Coordinates of C-alpha atoms and ligand atoms in Angstrom, one line a residue:
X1 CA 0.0 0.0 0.0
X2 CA 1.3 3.3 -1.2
X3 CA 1.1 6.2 1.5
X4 CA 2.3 9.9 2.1
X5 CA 5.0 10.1 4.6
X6 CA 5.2 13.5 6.1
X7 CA 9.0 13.6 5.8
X8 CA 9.2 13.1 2.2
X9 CA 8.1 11.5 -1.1
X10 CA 5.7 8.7 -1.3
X11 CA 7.3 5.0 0.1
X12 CA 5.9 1.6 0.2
X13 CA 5.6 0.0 3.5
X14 CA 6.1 -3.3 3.8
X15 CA 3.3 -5.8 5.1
X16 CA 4.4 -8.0 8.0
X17 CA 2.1 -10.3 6.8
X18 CA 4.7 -10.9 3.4
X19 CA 5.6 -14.4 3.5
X20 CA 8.4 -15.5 1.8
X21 CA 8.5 -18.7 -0.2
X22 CA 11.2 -20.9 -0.6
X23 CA 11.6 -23.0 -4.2
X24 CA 14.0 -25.1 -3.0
X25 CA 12.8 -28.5 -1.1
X26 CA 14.8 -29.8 1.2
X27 CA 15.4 -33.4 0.5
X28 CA 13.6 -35.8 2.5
X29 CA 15.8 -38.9 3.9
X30 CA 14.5 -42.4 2.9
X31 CA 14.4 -45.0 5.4
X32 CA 13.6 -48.0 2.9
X33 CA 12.2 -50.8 4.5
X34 CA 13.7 -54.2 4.2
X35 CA 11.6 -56.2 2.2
X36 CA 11.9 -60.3 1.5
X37 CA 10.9 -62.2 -2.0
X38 CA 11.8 -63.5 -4.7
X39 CA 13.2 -60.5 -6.6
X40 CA 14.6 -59.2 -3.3
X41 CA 16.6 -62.9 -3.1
X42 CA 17.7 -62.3 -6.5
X43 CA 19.1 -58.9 -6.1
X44 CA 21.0 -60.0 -3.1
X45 CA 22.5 -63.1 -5.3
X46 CA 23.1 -60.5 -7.9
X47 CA 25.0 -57.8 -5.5
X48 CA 27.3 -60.9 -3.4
X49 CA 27.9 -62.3 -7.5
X50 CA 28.8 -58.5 -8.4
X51 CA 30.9 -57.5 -5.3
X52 CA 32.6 -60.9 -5.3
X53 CA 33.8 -60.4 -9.1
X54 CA 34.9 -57.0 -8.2
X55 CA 37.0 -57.7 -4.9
X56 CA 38.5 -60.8 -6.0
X57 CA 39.4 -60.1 -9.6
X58 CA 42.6 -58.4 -9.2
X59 CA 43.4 -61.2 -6.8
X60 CA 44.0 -63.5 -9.3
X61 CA 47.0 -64.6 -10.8
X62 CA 47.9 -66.2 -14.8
X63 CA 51.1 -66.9 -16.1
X64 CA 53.4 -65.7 -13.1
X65 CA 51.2 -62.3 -13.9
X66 CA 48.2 -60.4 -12.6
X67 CA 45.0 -62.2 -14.6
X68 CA 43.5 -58.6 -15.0
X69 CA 46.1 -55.4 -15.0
X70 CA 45.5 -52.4 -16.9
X71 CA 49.0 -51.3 -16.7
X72 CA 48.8 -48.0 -18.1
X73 CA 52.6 -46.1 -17.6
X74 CA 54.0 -49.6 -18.9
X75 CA 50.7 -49.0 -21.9
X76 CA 49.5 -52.4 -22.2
X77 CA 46.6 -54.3 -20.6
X78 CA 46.7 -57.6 -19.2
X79 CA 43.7 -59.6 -19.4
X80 CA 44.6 -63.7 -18.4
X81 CA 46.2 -64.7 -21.6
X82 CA 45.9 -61.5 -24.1
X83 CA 48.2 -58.4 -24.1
X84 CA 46.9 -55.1 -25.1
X85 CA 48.9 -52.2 -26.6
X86 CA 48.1 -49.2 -27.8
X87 CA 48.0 -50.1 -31.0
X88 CA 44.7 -52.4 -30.1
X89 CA 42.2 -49.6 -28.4
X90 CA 40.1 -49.9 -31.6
X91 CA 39.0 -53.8 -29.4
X92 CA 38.6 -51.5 -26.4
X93 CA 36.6 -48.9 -28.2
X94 CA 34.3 -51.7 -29.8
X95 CA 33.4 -53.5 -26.4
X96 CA 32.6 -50.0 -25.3
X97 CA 30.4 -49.7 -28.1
X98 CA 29.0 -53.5 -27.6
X99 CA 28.7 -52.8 -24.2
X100 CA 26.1 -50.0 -24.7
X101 CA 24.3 -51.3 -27.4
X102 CA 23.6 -54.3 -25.7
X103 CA 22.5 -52.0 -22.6
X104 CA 20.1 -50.3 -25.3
X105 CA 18.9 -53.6 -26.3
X106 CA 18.4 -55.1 -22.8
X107 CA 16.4 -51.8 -21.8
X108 CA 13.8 -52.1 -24.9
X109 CA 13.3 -55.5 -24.1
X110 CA 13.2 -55.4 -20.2
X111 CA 13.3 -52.0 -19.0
X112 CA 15.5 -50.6 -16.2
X113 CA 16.5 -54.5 -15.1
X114 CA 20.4 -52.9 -15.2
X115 CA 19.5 -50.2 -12.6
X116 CA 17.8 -52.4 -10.6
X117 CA 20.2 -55.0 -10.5
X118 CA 23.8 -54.5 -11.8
X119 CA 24.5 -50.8 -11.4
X120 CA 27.0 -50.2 -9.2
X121 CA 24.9 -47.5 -7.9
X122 CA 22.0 -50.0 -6.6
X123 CA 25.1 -52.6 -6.1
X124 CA 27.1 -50.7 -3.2
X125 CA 23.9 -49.1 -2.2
X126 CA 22.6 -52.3 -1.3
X127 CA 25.9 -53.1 0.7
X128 CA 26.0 -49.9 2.6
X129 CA 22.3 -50.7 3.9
X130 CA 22.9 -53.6 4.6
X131 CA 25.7 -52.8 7.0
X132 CA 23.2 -49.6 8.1
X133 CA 20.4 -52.5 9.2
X134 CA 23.2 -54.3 11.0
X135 CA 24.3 -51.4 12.8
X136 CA 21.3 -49.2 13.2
X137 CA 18.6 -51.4 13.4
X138 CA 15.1 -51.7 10.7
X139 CA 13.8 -48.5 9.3
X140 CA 11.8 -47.4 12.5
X141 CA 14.8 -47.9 14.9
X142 CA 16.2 -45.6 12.1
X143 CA 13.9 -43.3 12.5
X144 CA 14.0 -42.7 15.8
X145 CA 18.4 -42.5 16.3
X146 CA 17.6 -39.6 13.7
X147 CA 15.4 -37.9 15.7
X148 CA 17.1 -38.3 19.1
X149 CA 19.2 -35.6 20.3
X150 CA 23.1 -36.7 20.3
X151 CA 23.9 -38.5 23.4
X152 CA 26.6 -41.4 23.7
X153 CA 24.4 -44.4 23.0
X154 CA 23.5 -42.6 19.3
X155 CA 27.0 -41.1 19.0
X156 CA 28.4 -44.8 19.2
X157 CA 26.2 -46.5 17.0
X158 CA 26.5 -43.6 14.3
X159 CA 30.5 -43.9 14.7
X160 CA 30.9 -47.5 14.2
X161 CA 28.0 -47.5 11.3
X162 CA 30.5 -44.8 9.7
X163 CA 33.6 -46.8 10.8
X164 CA 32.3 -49.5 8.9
X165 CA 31.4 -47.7 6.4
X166 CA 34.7 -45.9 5.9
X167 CA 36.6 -49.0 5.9
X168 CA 34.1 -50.9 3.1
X169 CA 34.8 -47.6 0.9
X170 CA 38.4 -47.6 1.9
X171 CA 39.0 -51.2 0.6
X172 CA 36.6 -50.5 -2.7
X173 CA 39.1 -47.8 -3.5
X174 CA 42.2 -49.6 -2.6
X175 CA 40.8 -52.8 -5.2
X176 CA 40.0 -49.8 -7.9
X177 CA 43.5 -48.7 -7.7
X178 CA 44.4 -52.3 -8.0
X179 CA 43.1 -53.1 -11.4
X180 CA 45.8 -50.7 -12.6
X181 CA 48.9 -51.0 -10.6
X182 CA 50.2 -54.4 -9.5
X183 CA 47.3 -55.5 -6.2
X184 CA 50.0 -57.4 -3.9
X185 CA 53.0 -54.3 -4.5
X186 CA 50.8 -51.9 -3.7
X187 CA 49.1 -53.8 -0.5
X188 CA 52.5 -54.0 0.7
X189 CA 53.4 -50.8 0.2
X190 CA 50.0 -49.5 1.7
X191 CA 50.4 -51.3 5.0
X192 CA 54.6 -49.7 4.8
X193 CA 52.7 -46.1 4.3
X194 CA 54.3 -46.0 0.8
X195 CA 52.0 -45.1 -1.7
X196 CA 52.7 -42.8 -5.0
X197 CA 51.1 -39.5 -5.0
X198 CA 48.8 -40.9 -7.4
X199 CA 47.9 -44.2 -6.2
X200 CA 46.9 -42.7 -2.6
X201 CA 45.0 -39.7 -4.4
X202 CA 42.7 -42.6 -6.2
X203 CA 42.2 -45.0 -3.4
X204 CA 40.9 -41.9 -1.6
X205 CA 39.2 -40.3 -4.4
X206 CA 37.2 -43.5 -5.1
X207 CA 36.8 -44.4 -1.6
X208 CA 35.3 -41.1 -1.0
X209 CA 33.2 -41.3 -3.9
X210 CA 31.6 -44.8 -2.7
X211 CA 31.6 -43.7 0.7
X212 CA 29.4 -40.5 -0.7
X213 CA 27.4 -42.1 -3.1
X214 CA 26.3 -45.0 -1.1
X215 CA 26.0 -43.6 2.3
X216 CA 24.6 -40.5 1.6
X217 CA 23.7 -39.6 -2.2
X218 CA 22.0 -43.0 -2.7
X219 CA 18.8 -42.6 -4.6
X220 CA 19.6 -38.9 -5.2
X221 CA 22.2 -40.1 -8.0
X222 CA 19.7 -42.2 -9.8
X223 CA 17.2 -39.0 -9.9
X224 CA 19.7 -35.9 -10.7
X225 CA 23.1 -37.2 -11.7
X226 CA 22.5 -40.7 -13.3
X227 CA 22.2 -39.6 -17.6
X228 CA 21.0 -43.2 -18.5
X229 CA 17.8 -42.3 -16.5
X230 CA 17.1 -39.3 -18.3
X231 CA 17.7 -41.4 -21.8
X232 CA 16.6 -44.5 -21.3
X233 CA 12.9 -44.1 -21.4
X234 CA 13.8 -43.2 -25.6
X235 CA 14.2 -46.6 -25.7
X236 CA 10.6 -47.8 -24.3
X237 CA 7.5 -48.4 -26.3
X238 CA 4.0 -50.4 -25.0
X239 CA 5.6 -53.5 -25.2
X240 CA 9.1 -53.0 -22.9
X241 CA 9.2 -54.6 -19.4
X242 CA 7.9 -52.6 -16.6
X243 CA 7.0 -52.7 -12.8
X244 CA 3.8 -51.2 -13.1
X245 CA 0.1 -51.4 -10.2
X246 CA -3.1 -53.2 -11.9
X247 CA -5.2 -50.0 -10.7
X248 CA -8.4 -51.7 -12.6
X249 CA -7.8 -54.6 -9.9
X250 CA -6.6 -52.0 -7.0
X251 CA -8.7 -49.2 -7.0
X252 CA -10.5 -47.9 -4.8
X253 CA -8.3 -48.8 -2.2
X254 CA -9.1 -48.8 1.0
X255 CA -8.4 -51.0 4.6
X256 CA -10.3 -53.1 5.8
X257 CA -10.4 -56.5 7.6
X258 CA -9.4 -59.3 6.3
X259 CA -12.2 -61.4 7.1
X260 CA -14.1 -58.2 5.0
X261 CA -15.4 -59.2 1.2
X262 CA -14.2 -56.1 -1.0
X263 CA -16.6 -56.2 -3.6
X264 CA -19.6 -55.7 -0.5
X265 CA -17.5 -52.9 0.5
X266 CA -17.0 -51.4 -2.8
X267 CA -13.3 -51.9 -3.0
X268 CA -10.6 -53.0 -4.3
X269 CA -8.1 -55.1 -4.0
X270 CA -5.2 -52.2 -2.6
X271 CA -5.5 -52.6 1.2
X272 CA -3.5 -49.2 1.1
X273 CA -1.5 -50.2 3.5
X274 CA 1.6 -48.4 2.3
X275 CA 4.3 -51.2 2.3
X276 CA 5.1 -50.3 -1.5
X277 CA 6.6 -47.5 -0.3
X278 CA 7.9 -48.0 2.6
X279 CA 10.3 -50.3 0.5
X280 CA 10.9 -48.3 -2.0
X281 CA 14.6 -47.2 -2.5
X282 CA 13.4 -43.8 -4.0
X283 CA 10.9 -42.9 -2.0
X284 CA 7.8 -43.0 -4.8
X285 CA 4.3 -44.4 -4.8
X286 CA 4.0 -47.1 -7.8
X287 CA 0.3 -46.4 -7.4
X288 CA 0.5 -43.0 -9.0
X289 CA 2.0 -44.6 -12.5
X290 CA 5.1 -44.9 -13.9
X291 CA 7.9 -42.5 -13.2
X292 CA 11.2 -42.0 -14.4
X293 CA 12.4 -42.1 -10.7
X294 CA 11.3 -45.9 -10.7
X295 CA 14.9 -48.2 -10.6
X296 CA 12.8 -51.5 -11.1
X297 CA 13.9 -52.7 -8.4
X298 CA 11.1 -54.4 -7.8
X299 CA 10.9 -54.6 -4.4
X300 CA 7.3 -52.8 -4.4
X301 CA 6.3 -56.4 -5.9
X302 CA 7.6 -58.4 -3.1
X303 CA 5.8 -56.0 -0.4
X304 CA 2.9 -55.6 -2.1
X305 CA 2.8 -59.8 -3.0
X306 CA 3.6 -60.8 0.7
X307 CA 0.5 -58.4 1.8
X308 CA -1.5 -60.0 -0.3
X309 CA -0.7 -63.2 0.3
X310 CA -1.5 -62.6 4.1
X311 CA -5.2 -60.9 3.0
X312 CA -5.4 -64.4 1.2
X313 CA -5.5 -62.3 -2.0
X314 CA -3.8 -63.1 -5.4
X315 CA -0.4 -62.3 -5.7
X316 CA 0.4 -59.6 -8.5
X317 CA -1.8 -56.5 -8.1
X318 CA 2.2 -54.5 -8.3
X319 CA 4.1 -56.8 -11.5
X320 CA 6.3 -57.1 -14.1
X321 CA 4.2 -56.5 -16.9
X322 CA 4.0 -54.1 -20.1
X323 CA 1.7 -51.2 -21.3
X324 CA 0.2 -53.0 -23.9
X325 CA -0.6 -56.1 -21.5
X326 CA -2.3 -53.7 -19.2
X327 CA -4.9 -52.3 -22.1
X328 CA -5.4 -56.1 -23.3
X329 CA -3.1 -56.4 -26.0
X330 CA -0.8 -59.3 -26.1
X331 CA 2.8 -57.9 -25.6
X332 CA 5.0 -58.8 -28.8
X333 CA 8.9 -59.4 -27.8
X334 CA 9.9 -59.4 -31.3
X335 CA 8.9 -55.9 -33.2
X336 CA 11.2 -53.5 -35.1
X337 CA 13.0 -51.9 -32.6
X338 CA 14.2 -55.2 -31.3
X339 CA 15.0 -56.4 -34.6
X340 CA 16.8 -53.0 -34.9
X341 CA 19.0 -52.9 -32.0
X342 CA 19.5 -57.1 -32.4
X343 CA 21.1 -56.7 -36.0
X344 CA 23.4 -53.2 -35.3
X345 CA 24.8 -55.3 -32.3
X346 CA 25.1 -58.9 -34.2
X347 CA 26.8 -56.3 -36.9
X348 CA 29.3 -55.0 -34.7
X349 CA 30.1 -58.4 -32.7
X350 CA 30.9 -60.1 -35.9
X351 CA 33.3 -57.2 -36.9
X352 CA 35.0 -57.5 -33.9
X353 CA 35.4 -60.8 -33.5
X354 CA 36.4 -61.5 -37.3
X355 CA 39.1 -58.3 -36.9
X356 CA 40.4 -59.7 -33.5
X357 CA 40.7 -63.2 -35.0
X358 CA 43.1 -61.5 -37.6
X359 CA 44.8 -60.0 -34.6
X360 CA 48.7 -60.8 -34.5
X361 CA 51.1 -60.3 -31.5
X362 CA 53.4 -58.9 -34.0
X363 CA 53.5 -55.2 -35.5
X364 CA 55.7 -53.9 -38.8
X365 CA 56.1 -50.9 -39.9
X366 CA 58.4 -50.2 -42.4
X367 CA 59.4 -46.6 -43.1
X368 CA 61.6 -45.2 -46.1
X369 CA 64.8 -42.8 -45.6
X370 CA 63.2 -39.3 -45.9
X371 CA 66.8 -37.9 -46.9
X372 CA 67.5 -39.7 -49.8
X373 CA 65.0 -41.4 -52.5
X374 CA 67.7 -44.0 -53.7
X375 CA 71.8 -44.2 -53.8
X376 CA 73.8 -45.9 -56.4
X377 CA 76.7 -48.5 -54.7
X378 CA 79.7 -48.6 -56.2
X379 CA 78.8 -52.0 -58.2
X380 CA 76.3 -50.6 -59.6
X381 CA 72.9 -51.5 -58.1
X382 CA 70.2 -49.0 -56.8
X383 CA 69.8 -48.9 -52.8
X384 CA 67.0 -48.0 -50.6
X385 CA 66.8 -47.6 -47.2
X386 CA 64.2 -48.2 -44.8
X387 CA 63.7 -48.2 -40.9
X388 CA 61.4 -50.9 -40.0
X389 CA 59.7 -50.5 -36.4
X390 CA 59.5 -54.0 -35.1
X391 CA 56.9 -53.9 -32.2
X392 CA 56.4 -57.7 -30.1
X393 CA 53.0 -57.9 -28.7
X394 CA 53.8 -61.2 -27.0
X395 CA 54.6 -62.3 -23.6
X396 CA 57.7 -63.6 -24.2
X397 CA 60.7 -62.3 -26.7
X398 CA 61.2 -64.2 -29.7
X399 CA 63.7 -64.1 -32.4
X400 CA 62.3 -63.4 -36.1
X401 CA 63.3 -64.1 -39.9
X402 CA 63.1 -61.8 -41.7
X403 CA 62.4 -61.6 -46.1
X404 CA 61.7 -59.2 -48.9
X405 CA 59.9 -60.2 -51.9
X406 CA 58.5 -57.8 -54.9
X407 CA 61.7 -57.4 -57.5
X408 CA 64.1 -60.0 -59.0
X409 CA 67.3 -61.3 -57.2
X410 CA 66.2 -58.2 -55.0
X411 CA 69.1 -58.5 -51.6
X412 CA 68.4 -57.6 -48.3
X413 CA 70.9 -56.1 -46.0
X414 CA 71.1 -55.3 -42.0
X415 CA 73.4 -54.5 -39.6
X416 CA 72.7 -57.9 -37.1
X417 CA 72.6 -61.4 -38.2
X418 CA 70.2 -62.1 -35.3
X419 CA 66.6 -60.1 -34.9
X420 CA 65.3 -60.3 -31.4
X421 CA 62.5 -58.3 -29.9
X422 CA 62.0 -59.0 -25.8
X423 CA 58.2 -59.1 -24.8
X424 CA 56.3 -55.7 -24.9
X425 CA 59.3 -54.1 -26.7
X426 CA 59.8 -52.0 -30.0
X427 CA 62.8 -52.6 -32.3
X428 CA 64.0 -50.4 -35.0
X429 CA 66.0 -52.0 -37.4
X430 CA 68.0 -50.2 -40.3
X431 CA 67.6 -52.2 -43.6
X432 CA 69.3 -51.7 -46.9
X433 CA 67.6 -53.1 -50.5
X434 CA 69.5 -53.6 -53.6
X435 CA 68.6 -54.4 -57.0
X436 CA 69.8 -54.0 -60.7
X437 CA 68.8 -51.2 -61.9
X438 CA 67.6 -53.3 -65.2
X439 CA 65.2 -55.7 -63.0
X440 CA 63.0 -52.5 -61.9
X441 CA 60.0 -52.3 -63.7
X442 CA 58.9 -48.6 -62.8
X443 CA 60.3 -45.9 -60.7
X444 CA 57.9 -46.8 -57.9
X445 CA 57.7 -50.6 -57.4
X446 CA 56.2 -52.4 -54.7
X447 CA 58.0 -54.6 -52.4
X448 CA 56.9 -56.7 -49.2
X449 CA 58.0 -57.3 -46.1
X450 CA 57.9 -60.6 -44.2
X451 CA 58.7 -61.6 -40.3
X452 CA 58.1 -64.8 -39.2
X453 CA 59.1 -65.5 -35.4
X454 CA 61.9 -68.4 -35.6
X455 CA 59.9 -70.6 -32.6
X456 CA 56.7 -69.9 -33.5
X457 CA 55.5 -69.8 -37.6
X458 CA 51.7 -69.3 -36.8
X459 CA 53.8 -65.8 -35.0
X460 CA 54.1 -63.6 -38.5
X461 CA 52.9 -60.5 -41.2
X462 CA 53.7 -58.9 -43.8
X463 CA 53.7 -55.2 -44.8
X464 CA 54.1 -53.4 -48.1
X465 CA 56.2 -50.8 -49.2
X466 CA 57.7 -49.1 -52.2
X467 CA 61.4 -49.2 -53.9
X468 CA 62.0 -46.1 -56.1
X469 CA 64.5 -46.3 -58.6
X470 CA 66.0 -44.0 -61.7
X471 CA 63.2 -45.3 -64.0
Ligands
SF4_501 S1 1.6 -52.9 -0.9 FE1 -0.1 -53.5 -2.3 S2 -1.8 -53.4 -0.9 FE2 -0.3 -52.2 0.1 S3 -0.6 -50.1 -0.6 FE3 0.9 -51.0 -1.9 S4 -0.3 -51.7 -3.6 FE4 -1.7 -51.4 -1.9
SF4_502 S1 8.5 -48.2 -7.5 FE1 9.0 -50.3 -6.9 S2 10.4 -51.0 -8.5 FE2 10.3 -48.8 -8.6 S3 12.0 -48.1 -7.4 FE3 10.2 -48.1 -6.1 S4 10.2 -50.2 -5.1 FE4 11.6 -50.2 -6.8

């Protein structure tokens, strides 16, 4: 309201009764409720098989080596019985690209089964409640630490929770670091207080990041950070998997007894008795639809099919089902985008696996003496020069024979009768070609390489090059 004021101009006073509004919610912490089931036994089979791949992994040994080592200041990746250089990203870059086809192809067919099972996310999140229930006791007892004031007894049992906690994170960070340097060097020098720079930065880094994202972040990841949650519903269409309430058999809801007949009472068969989500991971009522927060985790279905088993209900009225199921269609697994997705990844698996069959532990490159395009010797024939880049991809050195073909009575020169390459290493060898100058053909001919190893003839390749000459 605008009034005079006797000292001066016109000014607007302010009404106490303002309010001022807020627009930014405070997040809510979830106390999911443990929940038993099928699903819930398969998620927990899922998470040990998961975890127990991760931790023990790096533990394993093959060849007097680490079975997996991505060793990247020596560049090359150690996977049981393969090698990997540089010179072989292009396989990395295709399982990448395998990798998320396959996760497109998986989410048409079945939804959000990866979140709800596999992702690390739900994996470690799954862990760290665990260890929460353990420590803290079920969701209520939860409940009720949280909203105590600080006194010892809560101020112990929060400690050791975090305790626990720290140290689960702690050894997930330490096993990170030790997929890419050496696990039982750098245990020993972790218990010596040795560790690079680098290597303590990452088991910290990672650590923390566990201990954040599974402690504290939990669901909050899957709603604001996670991309693939944002995406992935491009990739549904009626007839995809999803966790979805039967609301035609549901609604109304209402309690009652459980002696009571619903239909008398006009109901149906929800009880609403709320267990859905209790147990739900991100907080949301399946009853209200399908959401994008939704992980399929499925534990709504186990809640909501124990309930119902105790009403003497059928189980079901929360499943896995699909949208054109729940209109009365009949859901079609194979349809276009299927077929789609099946035949880019079939596409992409046969490339790879036809070009790493054609894979060789053995590199050549052969390049010519920029300073001079040929020489003339003093009998007469016409030299080039090369430097050829030997590069052994094997495990072990071998010794190799090497052999030019392309021009008649063509000769080969170098500077060592024996050609050895040690495992992992990168020879240059100086090389000297003669000819007549009467058996060249042209002034650019082609000539070829070959390198066989001398223990090993399934060991070889060949690679082209060209001889110039006066012609
Ligand atoms: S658990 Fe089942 S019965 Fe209970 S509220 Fe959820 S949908 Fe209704
Ligand atoms: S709605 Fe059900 S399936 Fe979806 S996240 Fe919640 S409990 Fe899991």
């Amino acid at each position: 309201m605008v009034t005079p004021d006797a000292s001066g101009p016109a000014v607007a006073r302010q009404s106490d009764e303002q309010v001022e509004e807020s627009l930014y919610a405070k997040q809510e912490k979830i106390y999911p409720r443990e929940v038993h089931g099928l699903f819930a036994r398969l998620r927990v089979l899922g998470v040990l098989g998961l975890l127990g791949i991760y931790y023990i992994t790096p533990w394993l040994r093959w060849d007097g080596h680490q079975a997996l080592l991505l060793d990247l200041p020596a560049r090359k990746f150690h996977i049981f019985s393969l090698t990997l250089w540089p010179q072989d990203f292009i396989y990395l870059a295709f399982l990448l690209i395998i990798a998320g086809l396959t996760l497109f192809f998986v989410t048409a067919l079945a939804g959000r089964i990866w979140c709800g099972y596999a992702c690390p996310q739900t994996v470690w999140t799954e862990a760290f409640m665990w260890i929460e229930r353990k420590v803290e006791g079920d969701r209520m007892r939860q409940k009720k630490l949280d909203a105590m004031p600080m006194n010892v007894r809560k101020f112990r049992i929060k400690a050791t929770k975090h305790l626990l906690w720290i140290a689960f994170a702690g050894w997930t960070g330490f096993t990170f670091v030790g997929y890419f340097t050496p696990i039982i060097d750098l245990g020993q020098r972790l218990t010596a207080f040795n560790l690079g720079p680098w290597e303590t930065f990452w088991v910290i880094f990672y650590g923390f990041a566990t201990y954040g994202n599974a402690g504290f972040m939990r669901e909050q990841v899957c709603k604001y950070m996670c991309p693939y949650a944002r995406f992935q519903s491009a990739m549904f269409d009626k007839d995809t998997l999803i966790i979805s309430y039967i609301d035609e058999r549901g609604e109304p809801r209402g309690s009652r007894k459980r002696s009571a007949d619903p239909a008398a009472l006009g109901l149906g068969d929800c009880i609403d008795c709320t267990m859905c989500v209790q147990v739900c991971p991100t907080g949301i009522d399946i009853r209200n639809g399908l959401q994008y927060e939704c992980i399929a985790c499925s534990a709504c279905i186990d809640a909501c099919d124990d309930v119902m088993e105790k009403m003497g209900y059928e189980k079901g009225l929360i499943k896995y089902t699909t949208e054109q199921a729940m209109h009365g269609g009949k859901t079609h697994i194979v349809r276009p985008r299927i077929v789609i997705y099946a035949l880019i990844l079939l596409t992409i698996m046969s490339v790879f696996t036809y070009t790493f069959s054609q894979r060789t532990s053995l590199g050549l490159d052969v390049i010519r003496d920029r300073n001079r395009l040929f020489r003339e010797t003093d009998e007469g024939l016409i030299e080039n020069v090369y430097i050829l880049k030997i590069l052994n991809m094997d495990d072990r050195g071998h010794a190799y024979r090497l052999s030019v073909e392309g021009l008649h009575e063509l000769e080969l020169y170098t500077d060592t009768n024996r050609i050895w390459v040690g495992a992992g290493e990168v020879l240059e060898l100086p090389v000297r070609l003669r000819v007549e100058e009467d058996d060249l053909q042209e002034r650019s001919n082609k000539v070829i390489f070959s390198l066989v190893a001398t223990d090993d003839p399934e060991l070889k390749t060949r690679e082209e090059a060209r001889f110039l000459g006066p012609r």
